mmCIF file of C-alpha atoms in Angstrom:
data_model
loop_
_atom_site.group_PDB
_atom_site.id
_atom_site.type_symbol
_atom_site.label_atom_id
_atom_site.label_comp_id
_atom_site.label_asym_id
_atom_site.label_seq_id
_atom_site.Cartn_x
_atom_site.Cartn_y
_atom_site.Cartn_z
ATOM 1 C CA VAL M 1 123.416 74.682 46.203
ATOM 2 C CA LYS M 2 123.975 72.699 49.199
ATOM 3 C CA LYS M 3 127.836 72.404 48.442
ATOM 4 C CA VAL M 4 128.009 76.064 47.887
ATOM 5 C CA TYR M 5 126.164 77.102 51.072
ATOM 6 C CA GLN M 6 127.731 74.458 53.333
ATOM 7 C CA ASN M 7 128.805 75.864 56.760
ATOM 8 C CA ILE M 8 132.003 73.726 56.885
ATOM 9 C CA GLY M 9 135.005 74.801 55.069
ATOM 10 C CA VAL M 10 138.335 72.523 54.418
ATOM 11 C CA LYS M 11 141.660 73.383 52.782
ATOM 12 C CA LYS M 12 145.152 71.972 52.908
ATOM 13 C CA VAL M 13 147.812 73.930 54.787
ATOM 14 C CA PRO M 14 151.169 73.976 53.231
ATOM 15 C CA SER M 15 153.336 71.616 54.878
ATOM 16 C CA LYS M 16 155.461 68.404 54.454
ATOM 17 C CA ASP M 17 152.623 66.248 55.907
ATOM 18 C CA ILE M 18 148.905 66.482 55.211
ATOM 19 C CA THR M 19 147.571 69.030 57.531
ATOM 20 C CA LEU M 20 143.947 70.531 56.937
ATOM 21 C CA GLU M 21 142.465 73.593 58.109
ATOM 22 C CA VAL M 22 138.901 73.224 59.147
ATOM 23 C CA PHE M 23 136.744 76.347 59.334
ATOM 24 C CA ASN M 24 133.396 76.372 61.247
ATOM 25 C CA LYS M 25 131.230 78.794 59.410
ATOM 26 C CA HIS M 26 128.323 78.286 61.840
ATOM 27 C CA PHE M 27 127.628 81.066 64.025
ATOM 28 C CA PHE M 28 126.154 78.887 66.838
ATOM 29 C CA ASN M 29 126.933 75.281 66.317
ATOM 30 C CA ASN M 30 130.108 73.635 67.536
ATOM 31 C CA LEU M 31 131.547 70.957 65.198
ATOM 32 C CA VAL M 32 131.245 68.466 68.216
ATOM 33 C CA LYS M 33 127.803 67.873 66.861
ATOM 34 C CA TYR M 34 129.152 66.267 63.672
ATOM 35 C CA HIS M 35 131.115 63.148 62.918
ATOM 36 C CA GLY M 36 133.997 63.705 60.592
ATOM 37 C CA LYS M 37 135.724 61.235 58.157
ATOM 38 C CA TRP M 38 138.506 61.362 55.816
ATOM 39 C CA GLU M 39 139.223 59.028 52.867
ATOM 40 C CA LEU M 40 142.496 58.672 50.842
ATOM 41 C CA ILE M 41 141.620 58.221 47.043
ATOM 42 C CA GLU M 42 144.023 56.579 44.601
ATOM 43 C CA ASN M 43 142.834 57.006 41.057
ATOM 44 C CA GLY M 44 139.272 57.176 42.121
ATOM 45 C CA VAL M 45 139.391 54.345 44.698
ATOM 46 C CA ILE M 46 139.476 54.685 48.265
ATOM 47 C CA ILE M 47 142.711 53.017 49.797
ATOM 48 C CA GLU M 48 142.624 54.269 53.410
ATOM 49 C CA GLU M 49 140.144 55.971 55.637
ATOM 50 C CA GLY M 50 139.733 57.464 59.162
ATOM 51 C CA ASN M 51 137.634 59.470 61.612
ATOM 52 C CA LEU M 52 137.893 63.266 62.490
ATOM 53 C CA ASN M 53 136.761 64.382 66.074
ATOM 54 C CA LEU M 54 136.698 68.082 66.217
ATOM 55 C CA MET M 55 135.422 70.750 68.729
ATOM 56 C CA THR M 56 135.897 73.791 66.740
ATOM 57 C CA GLU M 57 133.922 76.736 68.029
ATOM 58 C CA PRO M 58 131.713 78.576 65.816
ATOM 59 C CA GLN M 59 133.425 81.091 63.287
ATOM 60 C CA MET M 60 136.839 79.526 64.518
ATOM 61 C CA ARG M 61 139.441 77.297 62.727
ATOM 62 C CA SER M 62 141.216 74.155 63.761
ATOM 63 C CA HIS M 63 144.267 72.289 62.137
ATOM 64 C CA VAL M 64 144.158 68.503 61.928
ATOM 65 C CA LYS M 65 146.898 66.111 60.690
ATOM 66 C CA ILE M 66 145.750 63.225 58.552
ATOM 67 C CA PRO M 67 147.618 59.942 59.539
ATOM 68 C CA ILE M 68 148.257 58.455 56.106
ATOM 69 C CA THR M 69 150.251 55.333 56.101
ATOM 70 C CA ALA M 70 149.602 54.083 52.455
ATOM 71 C CA ASN M 71 152.436 54.476 49.964
ATOM 72 C CA ILE M 72 152.232 57.181 47.500
ATOM 73 C CA HIS M 73 153.066 56.239 43.942
ATOM 74 C CA PRO M 74 154.530 58.978 41.748
ATOM 75 C CA ASP M 75 152.337 58.148 38.771
ATOM 76 C CA LYS M 76 149.104 57.973 40.425
ATOM 77 C CA GLU M 77 146.637 60.678 41.231
ATOM 78 C CA TYR M 78 145.551 61.340 44.813
ATOM 79 C CA PHE M 79 142.863 63.087 46.652
ATOM 80 C CA ILE M 80 141.787 63.574 50.458
ATOM 81 C CA ASN M 81 138.111 63.529 50.734
ATOM 82 C CA VAL M 82 136.753 65.063 53.932
ATOM 83 C CA SER M 83 133.022 64.965 55.158
ATOM 84 C CA PHE M 84 131.100 65.792 58.101
ATOM 85 C CA HIS M 85 127.759 63.759 59.252
ATOM 86 C CA SER M 86 125.007 64.379 61.551
ATOM 87 C CA LYS M 87 125.582 62.403 64.958
ATOM 88 C CA GLU M 88 121.768 62.267 65.662
ATOM 89 C CA GLU M 89 118.527 62.651 63.918
ATOM 90 C CA ALA M 90 117.410 66.394 63.695
ATOM 91 C CA HIS M 91 115.536 68.832 61.785
ATOM 92 C CA TYR M 92 114.068 66.082 59.468
ATOM 93 C CA LEU M 93 117.516 64.940 58.789
ATOM 94 C CA PRO M 94 118.339 61.221 59.518
ATOM 95 C CA LYS M 95 121.360 60.190 61.596
ATOM 96 C CA GLY M 96 124.511 60.082 59.457
ATOM 97 C CA HIS M 97 123.350 62.583 56.848
ATOM 98 C CA GLU M 98 126.262 64.244 55.026
ATOM 99 C CA ILE M 99 126.310 68.006 56.109
ATOM 100 C CA ALA M 100 129.458 69.188 54.245
ATOM 101 C CA PHE M 101 132.319 67.657 52.247
ATOM 102 C CA GLU M 102 135.494 69.009 50.542
ATOM 103 C CA GLN M 103 137.848 67.168 48.179
ATOM 104 C CA ILE M 104 141.355 68.120 47.989
ATOM 105 C CA ARG M 105 143.845 66.910 45.319
ATOM 106 C CA LEU M 106 147.377 65.902 46.671
ATOM 107 C CA GLN M 107 149.137 64.731 43.657
ATOM 108 C CA LYS M 108 148.466 64.807 39.830
ATOM 109 C CA ALA M 109 148.896 61.636 37.838
ATOM 110 C CA SER M 110 151.519 61.229 35.068
ATOM 111 C CA THR M 111 150.311 62.097 31.670
ATOM 112 C CA PRO M 112 149.365 58.926 29.774
ATOM 113 C CA VAL M 113 151.607 57.815 26.939
ATOM 114 C CA MET M 114 151.286 55.265 24.115
ATOM 115 C CA THR M 115 154.072 52.643 23.505
ATOM 116 C CA TYR M 116 155.385 51.713 20.143
ATOM 117 C CA GLN M 117 156.782 48.559 18.845
ATOM 118 C CA ALA M 118 157.791 47.319 15.506
ATOM 119 C CA THR M 119 155.986 44.044 15.254
ATOM 120 C CA GLY M 120 155.100 43.923 11.498
ATOM 121 C CA ASP M 121 151.255 43.405 12.315
ATOM 122 C CA LEU M 122 150.456 47.085 11.562
ATOM 123 C CA LYS M 123 148.941 47.269 7.988
ATOM 124 C CA LEU M 124 148.187 50.462 6.020
ATOM 125 C CA ASN M 125 145.777 50.030 2.886
ATOM 126 C CA GLU M 126 143.616 52.224 1.044
ATOM 127 C CA ASP M 127 140.682 52.142 -1.433
ATOM 128 C CA GLN M 128 139.026 55.060 -3.397
ATOM 129 C CA GLU M 129 137.220 56.353 -0.268
ATOM 130 C CA SER M 130 139.185 55.477 2.763
ATOM 131 C CA ILE M 131 142.672 54.935 4.522
ATOM 132 C CA LEU M 132 142.400 51.376 6.074
ATOM 133 C CA ILE M 133 144.564 50.390 8.993
ATOM 134 C CA ASN M 134 144.495 46.865 10.263
ATOM 135 C CA GLY M 135 146.173 45.014 13.031
ATOM 136 C CA PRO M 136 145.732 41.883 15.293
ATOM 137 C CA ASN M 137 142.004 42.377 16.649
ATOM 138 C CA PHE M 138 141.380 45.949 15.537
ATOM 139 C CA SER M 139 140.537 47.883 12.230
ATOM 140 C CA ILE M 140 140.285 51.551 11.735
ATOM 141 C CA SER M 141 139.065 53.616 8.641
ATOM 142 C CA ILE M 142 139.501 57.236 7.824
ATOM 143 C CA LEU M 143 137.680 58.936 5.213
ATOM 144 C CA LYS M 144 139.801 60.554 2.550
ATOM 145 C CA LYS M 145 137.159 63.316 1.721
ATOM 146 C CA THR M 146 136.923 64.545 5.344
ATOM 147 C CA GLY M 147 140.069 63.413 7.158
ATOM 148 C CA ASN M 148 137.655 61.968 9.868
ATOM 149 C CA ILE M 149 137.962 58.621 11.524
ATOM 150 C CA ASN M 150 134.688 57.014 10.626
ATOM 151 C CA HIS M 151 135.124 53.435 11.920
ATOM 152 C CA ILE M 152 136.956 51.720 14.684
ATOM 153 C CA SER M 153 136.431 48.020 15.887
ATOM 154 C CA TYR M 154 138.241 46.118 18.460
ATOM 155 C CA ASN M 155 138.172 42.382 19.077
ATOM 156 C CA GLU M 156 135.232 42.219 16.405
ATOM 157 C CA ILE M 157 133.122 44.650 18.507
ATOM 158 C CA ASP M 158 132.260 47.759 16.357
ATOM 159 C CA CYS M 159 132.783 50.699 18.623
ATOM 160 C CA ILE M 160 132.838 53.919 16.540
ATOM 161 C CA VAL M 161 130.622 53.688 13.719
ATOM 162 C CA GLY M 162 130.130 57.336 12.385
ATOM 163 C CA GLU M 163 132.525 60.213 11.724
ATOM 164 C CA LEU M 164 134.365 61.588 14.648
ATOM 165 C CA LYS M 165 134.159 65.290 13.726
ATOM 166 C CA ALA M 166 134.435 68.607 15.091
ATOM 167 C CA ASP M 167 131.302 70.216 17.149
ATOM 168 C CA PHE M 168 130.998 73.606 18.342
ATOM 169 C CA TRP M 169 127.369 73.898 19.271
ATOM 170 C CA ARG M 170 125.101 72.719 22.154
ATOM 171 C CA ILE M 171 121.307 72.136 22.474
ATOM 172 C CA PRO M 172 120.117 75.475 24.106
ATOM 173 C CA THR M 173 119.056 75.334 27.600
ATOM 174 C CA ASP M 174 116.174 77.410 29.280
ATOM 175 C CA ASN M 175 118.918 79.859 30.514
ATOM 176 C CA ASP M 176 120.322 80.053 26.918
ATOM 177 C CA LYS M 177 116.910 80.983 25.530
ATOM 178 C CA GLY M 178 116.674 83.598 27.950
ATOM 179 C CA ASN M 179 119.763 85.324 26.984
ATOM 180 C CA SER M 180 119.381 84.640 23.242
ATOM 181 C CA MET M 181 122.324 82.443 22.909
ATOM 182 C CA ALA M 182 120.917 80.863 19.707
ATOM 183 C CA ASP M 183 120.831 84.227 18.134
ATOM 184 C CA ARG M 184 124.162 85.633 19.636
ATOM 185 C CA LEU M 185 126.204 82.570 18.963
ATOM 186 C CA ALA M 186 124.454 81.395 15.774
ATOM 187 C CA ILE M 187 127.349 81.268 13.696
ATOM 188 C CA TRP M 188 128.654 78.148 15.638
ATOM 189 C CA LYS M 189 125.590 76.114 15.090
ATOM 190 C CA ASP M 190 126.542 74.983 11.516
ATOM 191 C CA ALA M 191 130.087 76.019 11.392
ATOM 192 C CA ALA M 192 131.081 72.335 11.623
ATOM 193 C CA LYS M 193 129.179 71.646 8.437
ATOM 194 C CA SER M 194 131.430 74.386 6.547
ATOM 195 C CA ILE M 195 134.568 72.375 7.288
ATOM 196 C CA ARG M 196 136.596 71.433 4.200
ATOM 197 C CA LEU M 197 139.555 69.178 3.694
ATOM 198 C CA ALA M 198 142.687 71.176 2.616
ATOM 199 C CA ASP M 199 145.182 68.517 2.926
ATOM 200 C CA ILE M 200 145.704 64.780 4.278
ATOM 201 C CA LYS M 201 148.947 62.880 4.323
ATOM 202 C CA TYR M 202 149.551 59.574 5.913
ATOM 203 C CA VAL M 203 152.739 57.532 6.355
ATOM 204 C CA GLN M 204 153.652 54.154 7.687
ATOM 205 C CA LYS M 205 156.748 53.919 9.942
ATOM 206 C CA GLU M 206 158.178 50.943 11.460
ATOM 207 C CA ASP M 207 156.215 51.050 14.700
ATOM 208 C CA ARG M 208 153.384 53.502 13.961
ATOM 209 C CA ILE M 209 151.063 54.991 11.205
ATOM 210 C CA GLU M 210 150.692 58.771 11.317
ATOM 211 C CA VAL M 211 147.825 60.627 9.623
ATOM 212 C CA LYS M 212 147.957 64.403 9.450
ATOM 213 C CA VAL M 213 144.826 66.267 8.398
ATOM 214 C CA ARG M 214 144.350 69.979 7.722
ATOM 215 C CA ARG M 215 140.954 71.482 7.307
ATOM 216 C CA THR M 216 139.416 74.835 6.764
ATOM 217 C CA ILE M 217 136.385 76.225 8.595
ATOM 218 C CA GLU M 218 134.958 78.246 6.020
ATOM 219 C CA ALA M 219 132.202 79.830 8.049
ATOM 220 C CA ILE M 220 134.722 81.541 10.127
ATOM 221 C CA HIS M 221 137.783 81.609 8.113
ATOM 222 C CA GLY M 222 139.485 79.335 10.694
ATOM 223 C CA GLU M 223 140.934 75.727 10.911
ATOM 224 C CA PHE M 224 140.242 72.497 12.621
ATOM 225 C CA ASN M 225 143.212 70.134 12.238
ATOM 226 C CA SER M 226 143.855 66.607 13.297
ATOM 227 C CA HIS M 227 146.858 64.331 13.865
ATOM 228 C CA TYR M 228 146.195 60.537 14.404
ATOM 229 C CA THR M 229 149.048 58.211 15.504
ATOM 230 C CA ILE M 230 148.187 54.548 15.466
ATOM 231 C CA ASN M 231 150.406 51.939 17.095
ATOM 232 C CA HIS M 232 150.615 48.167 16.990
ATOM 233 C CA GLN M 233 147.808 47.581 19.448
ATOM 234 C CA GLY M 234 145.229 49.601 17.762
ATOM 235 C CA GLU M 235 145.406 52.648 20.195
ATOM 236 C CA VAL M 236 144.826 55.851 18.390
ATOM 237 C CA LYS M 237 146.116 59.266 19.800
ATOM 238 C CA VAL M 238 143.894 62.008 18.429
ATOM 239 C CA VAL M 239 145.393 65.567 18.655
ATOM 240 C CA SER M 240 143.031 68.471 17.579
ATOM 241 C CA GLU M 241 144.023 71.787 16.881
ATOM 242 C CA PHE M 242 141.424 74.793 16.560
ATOM 243 C CA ILE M 243 142.534 77.924 15.008
ATOM 244 C CA LEU M 244 140.862 81.345 14.297
ATOM 245 C CA ALA M 245 141.457 84.065 11.648
ATOM 246 C CA PRO M 246 142.702 87.234 13.481
ATOM 247 C CA TYR M 247 141.013 89.372 11.118
ATOM 248 C CA PHE M 248 137.497 87.569 11.480
ATOM 249 C CA PRO M 249 135.915 88.359 14.899
ATOM 250 C CA VAL M 250 133.544 85.794 16.368
ATOM 251 C CA PRO M 251 131.850 85.281 19.670
ATOM 252 C CA GLU M 252 132.473 82.801 22.495
ATOM 253 C CA LEU M 253 131.751 79.152 21.372
ATOM 254 C CA PRO M 254 129.006 77.039 23.108
ATOM 255 C CA ARG M 255 131.598 74.038 23.059
ATOM 256 C CA ILE M 256 134.900 73.061 21.530
ATOM 257 C CA GLY M 257 135.066 69.284 21.034
ATOM 258 C CA MET M 258 134.175 66.372 18.822
ATOM 259 C CA GLN M 259 131.215 64.216 18.209
ATOM 260 C CA THR M 260 130.715 60.610 16.834
ATOM 261 C CA ILE M 261 128.075 57.839 16.548
ATOM 262 C CA ILE M 262 128.967 54.712 18.633
ATOM 263 C CA SER M 263 127.412 51.284 18.595
ATOM 264 C CA SER M 264 124.539 50.753 20.867
ATOM 265 C CA GLU M 265 125.961 47.407 21.912
ATOM 266 C CA ILE M 266 128.667 49.255 24.031
ATOM 267 C CA ASP M 267 126.193 50.686 26.329
ATOM 268 C CA ASN M 268 127.887 50.285 29.840
ATOM 269 C CA VAL M 269 129.645 53.559 30.737
ATOM 270 C CA ASN M 270 132.380 53.782 33.362
ATOM 271 C CA TRP M 271 134.321 56.855 33.922
ATOM 272 C CA TYR M 272 136.959 58.301 36.198
ATOM 273 C CA GLY M 273 136.046 62.012 36.643
ATOM 274 C CA ARG M 274 133.170 64.046 38.131
ATOM 275 C CA GLY M 275 129.869 62.494 39.028
ATOM 276 C CA PRO M 276 127.892 60.652 39.578
ATOM 277 C CA HIS M 277 125.374 63.314 38.337
ATOM 278 C CA GLU M 278 125.633 65.675 35.560
ATOM 279 C CA ASN M 279 127.915 68.581 35.908
ATOM 280 C CA TYR M 280 129.104 71.703 33.967
ATOM 281 C CA ALA M 281 131.919 74.261 34.229
ATOM 282 C CA ASP M 282 129.947 76.324 36.680
ATOM 283 C CA ARG M 283 128.018 73.572 38.287
ATOM 284 C CA LYS M 284 130.693 70.952 39.352
ATOM 285 C CA THR M 285 131.880 71.588 42.963
ATOM 286 C CA SER M 286 129.219 68.989 44.222
ATOM 287 C CA ALA M 287 130.479 66.355 41.850
ATOM 288 C CA ARG M 288 133.424 64.509 43.484
ATOM 289 C CA ILE M 289 136.225 63.038 41.349
ATOM 290 C CA GLY M 290 135.810 59.194 41.434
ATOM 291 C CA GLN M 291 135.050 56.049 39.554
ATOM 292 C CA TYR M 292 131.535 55.881 38.361
ATOM 293 C CA GLU M 293 129.425 53.401 36.363
ATOM 294 C CA SER M 294 126.004 53.816 34.602
ATOM 295 C CA THR M 295 124.504 52.856 31.153
ATOM 296 C CA VAL M 296 123.778 55.310 28.345
ATOM 297 C CA SER M 297 120.176 55.587 28.885
ATOM 298 C CA GLN M 298 120.828 56.552 32.474
ATOM 299 C CA MET M 299 123.418 59.216 31.849
ATOM 300 C CA GLY M 300 120.965 61.996 30.984
ATOM 301 C CA PHE M 301 118.549 64.069 33.136
ATOM 302 C CA ASP M 302 114.882 64.447 31.821
ATOM 303 C CA TYR M 303 114.211 68.164 32.055
ATOM 304 C CA ILE M 304 110.660 69.112 31.476
ATOM 305 C CA ARG M 305 111.673 70.593 28.021
ATOM 306 C CA PRO M 306 114.221 68.647 26.253
ATOM 307 C CA GLN M 307 117.766 70.489 26.192
ATOM 308 C CA GLU M 308 121.310 70.161 26.894
ATOM 309 C CA ASN M 309 121.807 67.424 29.710
ATOM 310 C CA GLY M 310 123.929 64.558 31.078
ATOM 311 C CA TYR M 311 127.363 66.221 30.672
ATOM 312 C CA ARG M 312 130.265 65.101 32.871
ATOM 313 C CA THR M 313 133.479 67.332 33.145
ATOM 314 C CA ASP M 314 137.076 66.791 34.310
ATOM 315 C CA THR M 315 137.042 63.302 33.196
ATOM 316 C CA ARG M 316 140.361 61.262 33.140
ATOM 317 C CA SER M 317 139.193 58.111 31.476
ATOM 318 C CA LEU M 318 135.934 56.769 29.861
ATOM 319 C CA SER M 319 135.171 53.235 29.090
ATOM 320 C CA LEU M 320 132.230 52.016 26.848
ATOM 321 C CA SER M 321 131.647 48.290 26.822
ATOM 322 C CA ASN M 322 129.120 45.579 26.081
ATOM 323 C CA GLU M 323 127.935 43.018 28.473
ATOM 324 C CA ASN M 324 130.967 41.129 28.184
ATOM 325 C CA GLY M 325 133.226 44.082 29.133
ATOM 326 C CA MET M 326 134.386 44.593 25.488
ATOM 327 C CA GLY M 327 134.556 47.764 23.889
ATOM 328 C CA MET M 328 136.830 50.910 23.936
ATOM 329 C CA GLN M 329 138.536 53.176 26.307
ATOM 330 C CA ILE M 330 139.247 57.007 25.977
ATOM 331 C CA ILE M 331 142.111 58.366 27.861
ATOM 332 C CA GLY M 332 142.679 62.123 28.149
ATOM 333 C CA GLN M 333 146.038 63.447 27.708
ATOM 334 C CA ASP M 334 144.702 66.154 30.161
ATOM 335 C CA VAL M 335 141.105 66.000 31.468
ATOM 336 C CA PHE M 336 138.055 66.186 28.965
ATOM 337 C CA CYS M 337 134.463 66.316 29.014
ATOM 338 C CA PHE M 338 132.117 63.866 27.592
ATOM 339 C CA ASN M 339 128.296 63.173 26.869
ATOM 340 C CA THR M 340 126.720 60.152 25.621
ATOM 341 C CA GLN M 341 123.088 59.605 24.949
ATOM 342 C CA GLN M 342 120.671 57.558 22.729
ATOM 343 C CA TYR M 343 119.192 60.775 20.934
ATOM 344 C CA ASN M 344 120.366 62.518 17.807
ATOM 345 C CA ARG M 345 120.662 66.269 18.709
ATOM 346 C CA ASN M 346 118.434 67.116 15.916
ATOM 347 C CA GLN M 347 115.407 65.637 17.991
ATOM 348 C CA TYR M 348 115.961 68.126 20.794
ATOM 349 C CA GLU M 349 115.125 71.083 18.392
ATOM 350 C CA LYS M 350 112.412 69.369 16.279
ATOM 351 C CA SER M 351 109.188 71.411 16.338
ATOM 352 C CA GLY M 352 106.540 69.505 18.386
ATOM 353 C CA ASN M 353 109.256 67.628 20.766
ATOM 354 C CA LEU M 354 107.994 69.390 23.866
ATOM 355 C CA HIS M 355 108.735 66.857 26.576
ATOM 356 C CA PRO M 356 111.302 63.863 27.156
ATOM 357 C CA THR M 357 108.535 61.510 26.229
ATOM 358 C CA ASP M 358 108.569 62.908 22.577
ATOM 359 C CA LEU M 359 112.191 61.770 22.007
ATOM 360 C CA LYS M 360 112.606 58.395 20.271
ATOM 361 C CA GLU M 361 115.710 56.293 20.995
ATOM 362 C CA GLU M 362 117.587 55.605 17.831
ATOM 363 C CA GLU M 363 119.612 52.627 16.616
ATOM 364 C CA HIS M 364 123.176 54.027 17.486
ATOM 365 C CA HIS M 365 124.366 56.090 20.415
ATOM 366 C CA TYR M 366 126.024 59.504 20.349
ATOM 367 C CA LEU M 367 129.175 60.549 21.883
ATOM 368 C CA ASN M 368 130.800 63.811 22.672
ATOM 369 C CA ILE M 369 134.614 64.208 23.501
ATOM 370 C CA ASP M 370 135.011 67.560 24.273
ATOM 371 C CA HIS M 371 137.826 69.840 25.494
ATOM 372 C CA LYS M 372 135.361 72.066 27.196
ATOM 373 C CA GLN M 373 131.687 73.374 26.911
ATOM 374 C CA MET M 374 130.438 76.812 28.520
ATOM 375 C CA GLY M 375 128.701 76.900 31.623
ATOM 376 C CA VAL M 376 124.815 76.966 32.262
ATOM 377 C CA GLY M 377 124.483 80.366 33.923
ATOM 378 C CA GLY M 378 121.339 81.062 35.726
ATOM 379 C CA ASP M 379 121.846 84.297 37.671
ATOM 380 C CA ASN M 380 118.492 84.805 36.065
ATOM 381 C CA SER M 381 116.648 83.240 33.172
ATOM 382 C CA TRP M 382 115.721 86.245 31.221
ATOM 383 C CA GLY M 383 118.948 87.878 30.002
ATOM 384 C CA ALA M 384 121.996 87.313 32.195
ATOM 385 C CA GLU M 385 124.758 85.599 30.289
ATOM 386 C CA ILE M 386 127.211 83.063 31.495
ATOM 387 C CA HIS M 387 130.015 84.603 33.834
ATOM 388 C CA GLU M 388 133.106 85.260 31.864
ATOM 389 C CA GLU M 389 135.295 82.631 33.393
ATOM 390 C CA TYR M 390 132.748 79.904 32.415
ATOM 391 C CA LYS M 391 132.778 81.083 28.703
ATOM 392 C CA VAL M 392 134.848 79.260 25.939
ATOM 393 C CA LEU M 393 136.466 82.375 24.743
ATOM 394 C CA PRO M 394 137.484 82.721 20.998
ATOM 395 C CA HIS M 395 141.226 81.847 20.703
ATOM 396 C CA GLU M 396 143.309 78.766 19.572
ATOM 397 C CA TYR M 397 142.601 75.456 21.491
ATOM 398 C CA TYR M 398 144.567 72.201 21.432
ATOM 399 C CA TYR M 399 143.611 68.920 22.999
ATOM 400 C CA SER M 400 144.213 65.286 22.711
ATOM 401 C CA PHE M 401 143.099 61.755 23.834
ATOM 402 C CA ILE M 402 143.770 58.271 23.198
ATOM 403 C CA VAL M 403 141.180 55.643 22.031
ATOM 404 C CA ARG M 404 142.289 52.065 22.820
ATOM 405 C CA PRO M 405 140.763 48.738 22.974
ATOM 406 C CA LEU M 406 138.892 47.676 26.224
ATOM 407 C CA LYS M 407 138.872 43.989 27.056
ATOM 408 C CA ASN M 408 136.956 42.557 30.126
ATOM 409 C CA ASN M 409 136.862 46.376 31.523
#
């Protein structure tokens, strides 16, 4: 709310240099009352900063040039963070309190790619139940029955220990209950359980192993397909394809993504994306894009009634590691969303679990790697649905990410 209601607006002016337009939305206060700051952010890290001294009158605009001297690399992502802070203590606010901020992207990073090399170390085997892929310091297992990855270990650290499978549902929020989401979108709650393997093909090439999986979603007459590519370093590119049947109408989706079980040993969470607090499609402008760290147990938010919580959007990369910095990293081919927690989703909807203290931490942790999830709404909590632009509308979706070993963060 503070971010949406802030009385200072900032936007970039089209020009060869970095010139910003600052709009003083106040009706009585001159911006001379505030101390302005700017930061140049490279891949989530501050690399240059400076001050802004403005005397913009109420309801007026000023242009200011940001004197950047750092080198801009063509493959990295850059933002300008601008913030305004109180110069003196006033109205119960301490000196230095942030009054307003804006984050402006200057350059998008290049798309991450995998490298391939014919080393002879990549091994493909199989047994009755699984496709087994091994190499120096990694092992990967894919179930033949479902086509789902069900185990990944790097450097003898178990990372993924359960099936990486499609997920279309979310735990209803209080707003969801008010607009009868669980009834309106009920088809999606168990849609993933109706997925059946249609075909699986796998082949080993000189420098990679490819596995192509086609699945049907019987509940909606659709498909959820996967294409895995594994290289000599144990990196796994996961490409997911969601297809709907044109003759079978369905409502919007709560989410489109994948869920898996991860070892509780990799409890440290580092991510480059929006944070540090939870954020959703319609609740994210206050969450700056940056580098953040936490633990699985600290990622959530304890609402009075257990419900959807702890989500992070617009994520570029996510690292999950043990106390020695070993584990796995997930890199988005585009931005992705994620959630990691120590509770099985079934606990949230179990009768009698009325408060967060009723939830019991489990042996393993749970991870969602999503393309997107619908917003949380809140125009009111007794019937208003999520705004159209924040819904996950029913059509085809494609998204991809890379899972790779993490060593010493």
